[in-house]
mmCIF file of C-alpha atoms in Angstrom:
data_model
loop_
_atom_site.group_PDB
_atom_site.id
_atom_site.type_symbol
_atom_site.label_atom_id
_atom_site.label_comp_id
_atom_site.label_asym_id
_atom_site.label_seq_id
_atom_site.Cartn_x
_atom_site.Cartn_y
_atom_site.Cartn_z
ATOM 1 C CA MET Y 1440 7.355 -26.541 -0.930
ATOM 2 C CA ILE Y 1441 5.141 -26.963 -3.974
ATOM 3 C CA ARG Y 1442 7.249 -28.048 -6.902
ATOM 4 C CA PRO Y 1443 5.630 -25.774 -9.548
ATOM 5 C CA LEU Y 1444 6.316 -22.818 -7.255
ATOM 6 C CA ALA Y 1445 9.997 -23.681 -7.113
ATOM 7 C CA LEU Y 1446 10.158 -23.954 -10.883
ATOM 8 C CA VAL Y 1447 8.444 -20.618 -11.385
ATOM 9 C CA LEU Y 1448 10.688 -18.779 -8.985
ATOM 10 C CA ALA Y 1449 13.820 -20.419 -10.365
ATOM 11 C CA LEU Y 1450 12.993 -18.938 -13.754
ATOM 12 C CA LEU Y 1451 12.632 -15.451 -12.383
ATOM 13 C CA LEU Y 1452 15.564 -14.972 -10.044
ATOM 14 C CA LEU Y 1453 18.915 -16.445 -11.020
ATOM 15 C CA LEU Y 1454 21.488 -16.988 -8.294
ATOM 16 C CA THR Y 1455 25.081 -17.797 -9.100
ATOM 17 C CA ALA Y 1456 27.360 -20.107 -7.140
ATOM 18 C CA CYS Y 1457 29.137 -18.100 -4.423
ATOM 19 C CA GLY Y 1458 28.397 -14.927 -6.388
ATOM 20 C CA LEU Y 1459 31.467 -15.443 -8.572
ATOM 21 C CA THR Y 1460 29.850 -15.765 -11.992
ATOM 22 C CA ARG Y 1461 27.098 -13.579 -13.326
ATOM 23 C CA ALA Y 1462 24.187 -15.083 -15.210
ATOM 24 C CA PRO Y 1463 23.343 -14.017 -18.774
ATOM 25 C CA SER Y 1464 21.327 -10.821 -19.038
ATOM 26 C CA ARG Y 1465 17.550 -11.228 -19.005
ATOM 27 C CA ASP Y 1466 17.213 -8.253 -21.303
ATOM 28 C CA VAL Y 1467 16.911 -9.726 -24.806
ATOM 29 C CA ARG Y 1468 18.755 -6.659 -26.103
ATOM 30 C CA GLY Y 1469 21.834 -7.813 -24.204
ATOM 31 C CA ALA Y 1470 21.999 -4.975 -21.682
ATOM 32 C CA ASP Y 1471 24.360 -6.114 -18.974
ATOM 33 C CA SER Y 1472 24.910 -3.206 -16.602
ATOM 34 C CA PHE Y 1473 22.994 -2.514 -13.415
ATOM 35 C CA ASP Y 1474 21.744 0.850 -14.664
ATOM 36 C CA ASP Y 1475 20.599 -0.734 -17.936
ATOM 37 C CA ASP Y 1476 18.590 -3.338 -16.053
ATOM 38 C CA VAL Y 1477 16.970 -0.777 -13.756
ATOM 39 C CA ILE Y 1478 15.913 1.358 -16.709
ATOM 40 C CA THR Y 1479 14.658 -1.659 -18.653
ATOM 41 C CA ALA Y 1480 12.715 -3.028 -15.685
ATOM 42 C CA ARG Y 1481 10.960 0.300 -15.218
ATOM 43 C CA GLN Y 1482 10.207 0.819 -18.909
ATOM 44 C CA LEU Y 1483 8.913 -2.694 -19.564
ATOM 45 C CA THR Y 1484 6.819 -2.767 -16.399
ATOM 46 C CA GLU Y 1485 5.151 0.550 -17.116
ATOM 47 C CA GLN Y 1486 4.533 -0.430 -20.739
ATOM 48 C CA PHE Y 1487 2.878 -3.612 -19.503
ATOM 49 C CA TRP Y 1488 0.573 -1.714 -17.157
ATOM 50 C CA MET Y 1489 -0.302 0.844 -19.825
ATOM 51 C CA GLN Y 1490 -1.579 -2.027 -21.948
ATOM 52 C CA GLN Y 1491 -3.438 -3.596 -19.036
ATOM 53 C CA PHE Y 1492 -5.179 -0.342 -18.150
ATOM 54 C CA LYS Y 1493 -6.049 0.327 -21.789
ATOM 55 C CA GLN Y 1494 -7.729 -3.074 -22.072
ATOM 56 C CA GLN Y 1495 -9.953 -2.077 -19.147
ATOM 57 C CA GLY Y 1496 -10.808 1.292 -20.658
ATOM 58 C CA LEU Y 1497 -8.538 3.084 -18.190
ATOM 59 C CA THR Y 1498 -5.435 5.243 -18.516
ATOM 60 C CA TYR Y 1499 -2.263 4.336 -16.647
ATOM 61 C CA ARG Y 1500 -0.413 7.331 -15.266
ATOM 62 C CA PRO Y 1501 3.380 6.793 -15.368
ATOM 63 C CA ILE Y 1502 5.292 7.596 -12.205
ATOM 64 C CA THR Y 1503 6.673 11.119 -12.050
ATOM 65 C CA ALA Y 1504 10.212 10.121 -11.042
ATOM 66 C CA PHE Y 1505 12.441 7.118 -10.446
ATOM 67 C CA ILE Y 1506 14.956 8.280 -7.876
ATOM 68 C CA PRO Y 1507 18.202 6.573 -6.832
ATOM 69 C CA TYR Y 1508 19.646 7.490 -3.461
ATOM 70 C CA SER Y 1509 22.373 6.334 -1.099
ATOM 71 C CA GLY Y 1510 21.911 5.381 2.548
ATOM 72 C CA ASP Y 1511 19.630 7.828 4.324
ATOM 73 C CA SER Y 1512 19.919 10.583 1.704
ATOM 74 C CA GLY Y 1513 16.747 9.619 -0.155
ATOM 75 C CA PRO Y 1514 13.665 11.753 -0.744
ATOM 76 C CA ARG Y 1515 10.963 12.104 1.873
ATOM 77 C CA CYS Y 1516 7.492 10.749 1.361
ATOM 78 C CA GLY Y 1517 5.416 13.216 3.328
ATOM 79 C CA ASN Y 1518 6.791 13.046 6.853
ATOM 80 C CA GLU Y 1519 8.529 9.717 6.272
ATOM 81 C CA ARG Y 1520 12.274 9.631 5.709
ATOM 82 C CA ALA Y 1521 13.866 7.299 3.195
ATOM 83 C CA VAL Y 1522 15.816 4.502 4.882
ATOM 84 C CA PRO Y 1523 18.884 2.555 3.735
ATOM 85 C CA ASN Y 1524 18.571 -0.820 2.026
ATOM 86 C CA ASN Y 1525 15.107 -0.148 0.705
ATOM 87 C CA ALA Y 1526 12.959 0.685 -2.301
ATOM 88 C CA PHE Y 1527 9.565 2.342 -1.972
ATOM 89 C CA TYR Y 1528 6.669 3.905 -3.819
ATOM 90 C CA CYS Y 1529 5.460 7.289 -2.550
ATOM 91 C CA PRO Y 1530 1.788 7.947 -3.348
ATOM 92 C CA LEU Y 1531 2.091 11.613 -2.341
ATOM 93 C CA GLY Y 1532 4.494 12.373 -5.193
ATOM 94 C CA HIS Y 1533 3.666 9.311 -7.321
ATOM 95 C CA PHE Y 1534 7.326 8.340 -7.531
ATOM 96 C CA VAL Y 1535 9.564 5.359 -6.796
ATOM 97 C CA ALA Y 1536 12.885 5.692 -4.981
ATOM 98 C CA TYR Y 1537 15.526 3.060 -4.291
ATOM 99 C CA ASP Y 1538 18.817 2.769 -2.428
ATOM 100 C CA ARG Y 1539 21.119 2.337 -5.405
ATOM 101 C CA ASP Y 1540 24.017 0.826 -3.436
ATOM 102 C CA TRP Y 1541 21.737 -1.768 -1.872
ATOM 103 C CA MET Y 1542 20.012 -2.765 -5.078
ATOM 104 C CA GLU Y 1543 23.266 -2.904 -7.016
ATOM 105 C CA SER Y 1544 24.750 -5.179 -4.353
ATOM 106 C CA LEU Y 1545 21.806 -7.541 -4.849
ATOM 107 C CA TRP Y 1546 22.336 -7.337 -8.609
ATOM 108 C CA ASN Y 1547 26.003 -8.262 -8.167
ATOM 109 C CA GLU Y 1548 25.351 -11.116 -5.754
ATOM 110 C CA MET Y 1549 22.160 -12.593 -7.190
ATOM 111 C CA GLY Y 1550 22.025 -11.623 -10.823
ATOM 112 C CA ASP Y 1551 19.679 -9.194 -12.538
ATOM 113 C CA GLY Y 1552 16.587 -11.093 -11.418
ATOM 114 C CA SER Y 1553 16.596 -9.062 -8.207
ATOM 115 C CA VAL Y 1554 15.990 -5.864 -10.181
ATOM 116 C CA TYR Y 1555 13.224 -7.460 -12.237
ATOM 117 C CA LEU Y 1556 11.497 -8.407 -9.004
ATOM 118 C CA ILE Y 1557 11.954 -5.254 -6.915
ATOM 119 C CA VAL Y 1558 11.022 -2.735 -9.607
ATOM 120 C CA PRO Y 1559 7.752 -4.454 -10.658
ATOM 121 C CA HIS Y 1560 6.840 -4.853 -6.981
ATOM 122 C CA GLU Y 1561 7.189 -1.118 -6.305
ATOM 123 C CA LEU Y 1562 5.374 -0.202 -9.501
ATOM 124 C CA GLY Y 1563 2.672 -2.597 -8.360
ATOM 125 C CA HIS Y 1564 2.074 -0.167 -5.499
ATOM 126 C CA ALA Y 1565 1.699 2.624 -8.061
ATOM 127 C CA VAL Y 1566 -0.968 0.515 -9.762
ATOM 128 C CA GLN Y 1567 -2.774 0.003 -6.453
ATOM 129 C CA ALA Y 1568 -2.802 3.762 -5.892
ATOM 130 C CA GLN Y 1569 -4.305 4.427 -9.319
ATOM 131 C CA LEU Y 1570 -6.932 1.738 -8.895
ATOM 132 C CA GLU Y 1571 -7.647 3.119 -5.415
ATOM 133 C CA SER Y 1572 -7.297 -0.356 -3.960
ATOM 134 C CA ARG Y 1573 -8.256 -0.624 -0.312
ATOM 135 C CA PHE Y 1574 -6.702 -2.977 2.227
ATOM 136 C CA GLU Y 1575 -7.437 -3.617 5.864
ATOM 137 C CA LEU Y 1576 -3.834 -4.618 6.555
ATOM 138 C CA ASN Y 1577 -0.482 -3.586 5.101
ATOM 139 C CA VAL Y 1578 0.511 -7.202 4.511
ATOM 140 C CA GLN Y 1579 -2.411 -7.620 2.102
ATOM 141 C CA GLN Y 1580 -1.141 -4.683 0.074
ATOM 142 C CA GLU Y 1581 2.397 -6.093 0.007
ATOM 143 C CA LEU Y 1582 1.295 -9.577 -1.018
ATOM 144 C CA GLN Y 1583 -0.761 -8.178 -3.865
ATOM 145 C CA ALA Y 1584 2.299 -6.224 -5.044
ATOM 146 C CA ASP Y 1585 4.234 -9.512 -5.014
ATOM 147 C CA CYS Y 1586 1.453 -11.057 -7.074
ATOM 148 C CA TYR Y 1587 1.545 -8.139 -9.517
ATOM 149 C CA ALA Y 1588 5.324 -8.582 -9.839
ATOM 150 C CA GLY Y 1589 4.880 -12.253 -10.687
ATOM 151 C CA GLY Y 1590 2.190 -11.531 -13.262
ATOM 152 C CA THR Y 1591 4.243 -8.758 -14.836
ATOM 153 C CA LEU Y 1592 7.372 -10.882 -15.173
ATOM 154 C CA SER Y 1593 5.426 -13.787 -16.614
ATOM 155 C CA ALA Y 1594 3.882 -11.536 -19.252
ATOM 156 C CA LEU Y 1595 7.248 -10.001 -20.157
ATOM 157 C CA ILE Y 1596 8.868 -13.406 -20.519
ATOM 158 C CA ASN Y 1597 5.974 -14.800 -22.546
ATOM 159 C CA SER Y 1598 6.058 -11.780 -24.847
ATOM 160 C CA GLY Y 1599 9.773 -12.243 -25.491
ATOM 161 C CA ALA Y 1600 10.734 -8.934 -23.891
ATOM 162 C CA LEU Y 1601 12.750 -10.813 -21.247
ATOM 163 C CA ARG Y 1602 14.436 -14.190 -21.346
ATOM 164 C CA ALA Y 1603 14.262 -16.832 -18.623
ATOM 165 C CA GLU Y 1604 17.243 -18.993 -17.683
ATOM 166 C CA PRO Y 1605 17.278 -22.083 -15.468
ATOM 167 C CA GLY Y 1606 18.768 -21.435 -12.038
ATOM 168 C CA ASP Y 1607 19.687 -23.141 -8.820
ATOM 169 C CA GLU Y 1608 16.351 -23.693 -7.087
ATOM 170 C CA ASP Y 1609 17.789 -24.409 -3.666
ATOM 171 C CA GLU Y 1610 19.825 -21.213 -3.545
ATOM 172 C CA LEU Y 1611 16.906 -19.243 -4.937
ATOM 173 C CA LEU Y 1612 14.406 -20.462 -2.385
ATOM 174 C CA LEU Y 1613 16.828 -19.859 0.468
ATOM 175 C CA ASN Y 1614 17.255 -16.287 -0.726
ATOM 176 C CA LEU Y 1615 13.527 -15.677 -1.001
ATOM 177 C CA GLU Y 1616 13.044 -17.207 2.411
ATOM 178 C CA ALA Y 1617 15.354 -14.563 3.835
ATOM 179 C CA ALA Y 1618 13.156 -11.829 2.320
ATOM 180 C CA GLY Y 1619 10.051 -12.906 4.229
ATOM 181 C CA ASP Y 1620 8.909 -11.835 7.680
ATOM 182 C CA PRO Y 1621 10.131 -14.122 10.477
ATOM 183 C CA THR Y 1622 6.610 -14.578 11.877
ATOM 184 C CA ASP Y 1623 3.066 -14.479 10.588
ATOM 185 C CA ASP Y 1624 2.198 -11.195 12.307
ATOM 186 C CA TRP Y 1625 -0.480 -9.752 10.047
ATOM 187 C CA LEU Y 1626 -1.298 -6.937 12.472
ATOM 188 C CA ASN Y 1627 2.214 -5.502 12.278
ATOM 189 C CA PRO Y 1628 1.894 -2.325 10.167
ATOM 190 C CA ALA Y 1629 5.265 -3.101 8.561
ATOM 191 C CA ALA Y 1630 4.446 -6.731 7.737
ATOM 192 C CA HIS Y 1631 5.145 -7.938 4.201
ATOM 193 C CA GLY Y 1632 4.280 -11.618 4.676
ATOM 194 C CA THR Y 1633 6.265 -14.715 5.499
ATOM 195 C CA ALA Y 1634 8.536 -16.288 2.900
ATOM 196 C CA GLN Y 1635 5.920 -18.884 2.028
ATOM 197 C CA GLN Y 1636 3.153 -16.293 1.734
ATOM 198 C CA ARG Y 1637 5.254 -14.048 -0.502
ATOM 199 C CA GLN Y 1638 6.357 -16.932 -2.688
ATOM 200 C CA ARG Y 1639 2.772 -18.138 -3.011
ATOM 201 C CA SER Y 1640 1.509 -14.685 -3.977
ATOM 202 C CA PHE Y 1641 4.307 -14.231 -6.482
ATOM 203 C CA ALA Y 1642 3.601 -17.624 -8.041
ATOM 204 C CA THR Y 1643 -0.119 -16.889 -8.220
ATOM 205 C CA GLY Y 1644 0.573 -13.893 -10.413
ATOM 206 C CA TYR Y 1645 3.150 -15.705 -12.488
ATOM 207 C CA ASN Y 1646 0.959 -18.739 -13.148
ATOM 208 C CA ASN Y 1647 -2.371 -16.967 -13.568
ATOM 209 C CA SER Y 1648 -1.569 -13.374 -14.668
ATOM 210 C CA VAL Y 1649 -2.185 -10.126 -12.805
ATOM 211 C CA GLY Y 1650 -5.929 -10.679 -13.094
ATOM 212 C CA ALA Y 1651 -5.635 -13.339 -10.386
ATOM 213 C CA CYS Y 1652 -4.171 -10.845 -7.924
#
């Protein structure tokens, strides 16, 4: 594992020993509830992309809705049903939906860094839709969204909108490893990338800004 990568990721997701003690809030305003963090992550991420689009002479279109659901009760995206333990962007309605119970459990176990990773990732897909980005494979789309998430978080931390705290690198990297695909099967339409690929893409954005994505 490349050492700078570990340092970058440790700043962005903060795990606590055995899940018994929560880390300080990343929100500089001191918001410390799950709902506060979800709202803040959405607002800050969309504000960031509005500025990025404006610099390119473009207009960012905010998502139409940000929908919490539970289990399999989420909104459809065309013919696709929402599934438990998931968050997704729907280009047909230009909205993001997330399994609230699942994401709150991550927030409780891992700290609020999980929210500030998942939300920017899904809004990264909204950015791809507006830029009409084209990908041959789904995994390429997912890795770019990871890169966008890294670039977004870096910008928010550097601007002072969010604070970074040192964390336990070993626990962090083990957690991120669990989020990756078990094999490097790029042809799988559901592939998101292996742990190493996702970490590398995330770090690329964090170290070099969203322009490197």
